[in-house]
Tab-separated table of C-alpha atoms and ligand atoms in Angstrom:
chain	number	residue	atom	x	y	z
I	1	MET	CA	11.288	87.680	-158.806
I	2	GLY	CA	12.494	88.256	-154.974
I	3	GLU	CA	9.778	90.596	-154.391
I	4	CYS	CA	7.028	88.668	-155.814
I	5	LEU	CA	7.762	85.464	-153.635
I	6	ARG	CA	8.131	87.622	-150.444
I	7	GLY	CA	4.587	88.772	-151.204
I	8	LYS	CA	3.382	85.298	-151.578
I	9	LYS	CA	4.758	84.309	-148.248
I	10	ILE	CA	3.204	86.935	-146.501
I	11	VAL	CA	-0.269	86.325	-148.010
I	12	LYS	CA	0.324	82.895	-147.149
I	13	SER	CA	1.020	83.576	-143.146
I	14	LEU	CA	-1.718	86.159	-143.136
I	15	ARG	CA	-4.143	83.332	-144.241
I	16	SER	CA	-2.992	80.703	-141.803
I	17	LEU	CA	-3.319	83.492	-139.124
I	18	ARG	CA	-6.837	84.080	-140.043
I	19	LEU	CA	-7.443	80.242	-140.104
I	20	LEU	CA	-6.038	79.984	-136.482
I	21	GLY	CA	-8.304	82.890	-135.380
I	22	GLU	CA	-11.331	81.128	-136.728
I	23	ARG	CA	-10.327	78.038	-135.072
I	24	LEU	CA	-9.766	79.637	-131.660
I	25	ARG	CA	-13.055	81.228	-132.070
I	26	ILE	CA	-14.898	77.911	-132.723
I	27	TYR	CA	-13.131	76.334	-129.692
I	28	SER	CA	-13.998	78.888	-127.361
I	29	THR	CA	-17.553	79.081	-128.429
I	30	GLU	CA	-17.756	75.466	-128.175
I	31	ARG	CA	-16.432	75.133	-124.644
I	32	ARG	CA	-18.746	78.038	-123.448
I	33	PHE	CA	-21.727	75.897	-124.546
I	34	LYS	CA	-19.945	72.752	-122.831
I	35	VAL	CA	-19.282	74.469	-119.653
I	36	MET	CA	-23.043	76.010	-119.701
I	37	ASP	CA	-25.332	73.054	-120.378
I	38	ARG	CA	-28.996	74.037	-119.399
I	39	TYR	CA	-31.126	71.338	-117.940
I	40	VAL	CA	-34.775	70.846	-118.570
I	41	CYS	CA	-37.229	69.611	-115.824
I	42	THR	CA	-38.937	66.392	-117.592
I	43	VAL	CA	-41.965	67.183	-115.322
I	44	CYS	CA	-43.066	70.668	-115.777
I	45	GLY	CA	-40.656	71.826	-118.545
I	46	TYR	CA	-38.813	74.458	-116.441
I	47	VAL	CA	-35.412	75.418	-117.853
I	48	TYR	CA	-32.004	75.542	-115.373
I	49	ASP	CA	-30.026	78.043	-117.231
I	50	PRO	CA	-26.636	78.075	-115.373
I	51	ALA	CA	-26.010	81.778	-116.718
I	52	GLU	CA	-29.186	82.825	-114.639
I	53	GLY	CA	-28.781	80.331	-111.255
I	54	ASP	CA	-31.888	79.976	-109.634
I	55	PRO	CA	-31.894	83.235	-107.310
I	56	GLU	CA	-34.868	82.180	-105.386
I	57	GLY	CA	-33.417	79.127	-104.320
I	58	GLY	CA	-30.278	80.742	-103.564
I	59	ILE	CA	-28.373	79.416	-106.430
I	60	LYS	CA	-25.961	82.287	-107.884
I	61	PRO	CA	-25.705	82.981	-111.231
I	62	GLY	CA	-22.913	80.721	-113.114
I	63	THR	CA	-23.419	77.594	-111.222
I	64	LYS	CA	-23.377	74.804	-113.240
I	65	PHE	CA	-26.295	71.977	-113.027
I	66	GLU	CA	-23.639	69.497	-111.637
I	67	GLU	CA	-22.848	71.932	-108.874
I	68	LEU	CA	-26.467	72.308	-107.614
I	69	PRO	CA	-26.742	70.803	-104.303
I	70	ASP	CA	-28.258	67.369	-104.164
I	71	ASP	CA	-31.405	68.463	-102.325
I	72	TRP	CA	-32.029	71.317	-104.852
I	73	THR	CA	-35.388	70.741	-106.498
I	74	CYS	CA	-37.181	72.343	-109.540
I	75	PRO	CA	-38.304	75.876	-108.309
I	76	VAL	CA	-41.632	75.170	-110.217
I	77	CYS	CA	-42.858	71.886	-109.464
I	78	GLY	CA	-40.532	70.639	-106.740
I	79	ALA	CA	-38.918	67.521	-108.970
I	80	GLU	CA	-35.574	66.417	-107.826
I	81	LYS	CA	-32.339	66.965	-109.774
I	82	ASP	CA	-32.635	63.222	-111.456
I	83	GLN	CA	-35.907	64.359	-113.279
I	84	PHE	CA	-33.807	66.762	-115.239
I	85	GLU	CA	-32.495	66.027	-118.386
I	86	LYS	CA	-29.554	67.814	-120.789
I	87	GLU	CA	-31.210	70.395	-122.891
W	1	ZN	ZN1	-40.305	71.128	-112.792
């Protein structure tokens, strides 16, 4: 009897560990997407991808759209930042 109960307890805690891991995985995936929003130029369709930045415009990879300088413009058509929409 005692053995059996202990076994059940172990199974139960293993299951909750797995659930916790799953929840953490989902959380970090959501966070990554939230931090790295891509923006689309509504004029020409160029996509600003923060993971890539804009090397030609002197923007380092990993720069969020919100962190781009105010005078940054679309490298393709020259549209201003307010012409961009979140993808
Ligand atoms: Zn553009």
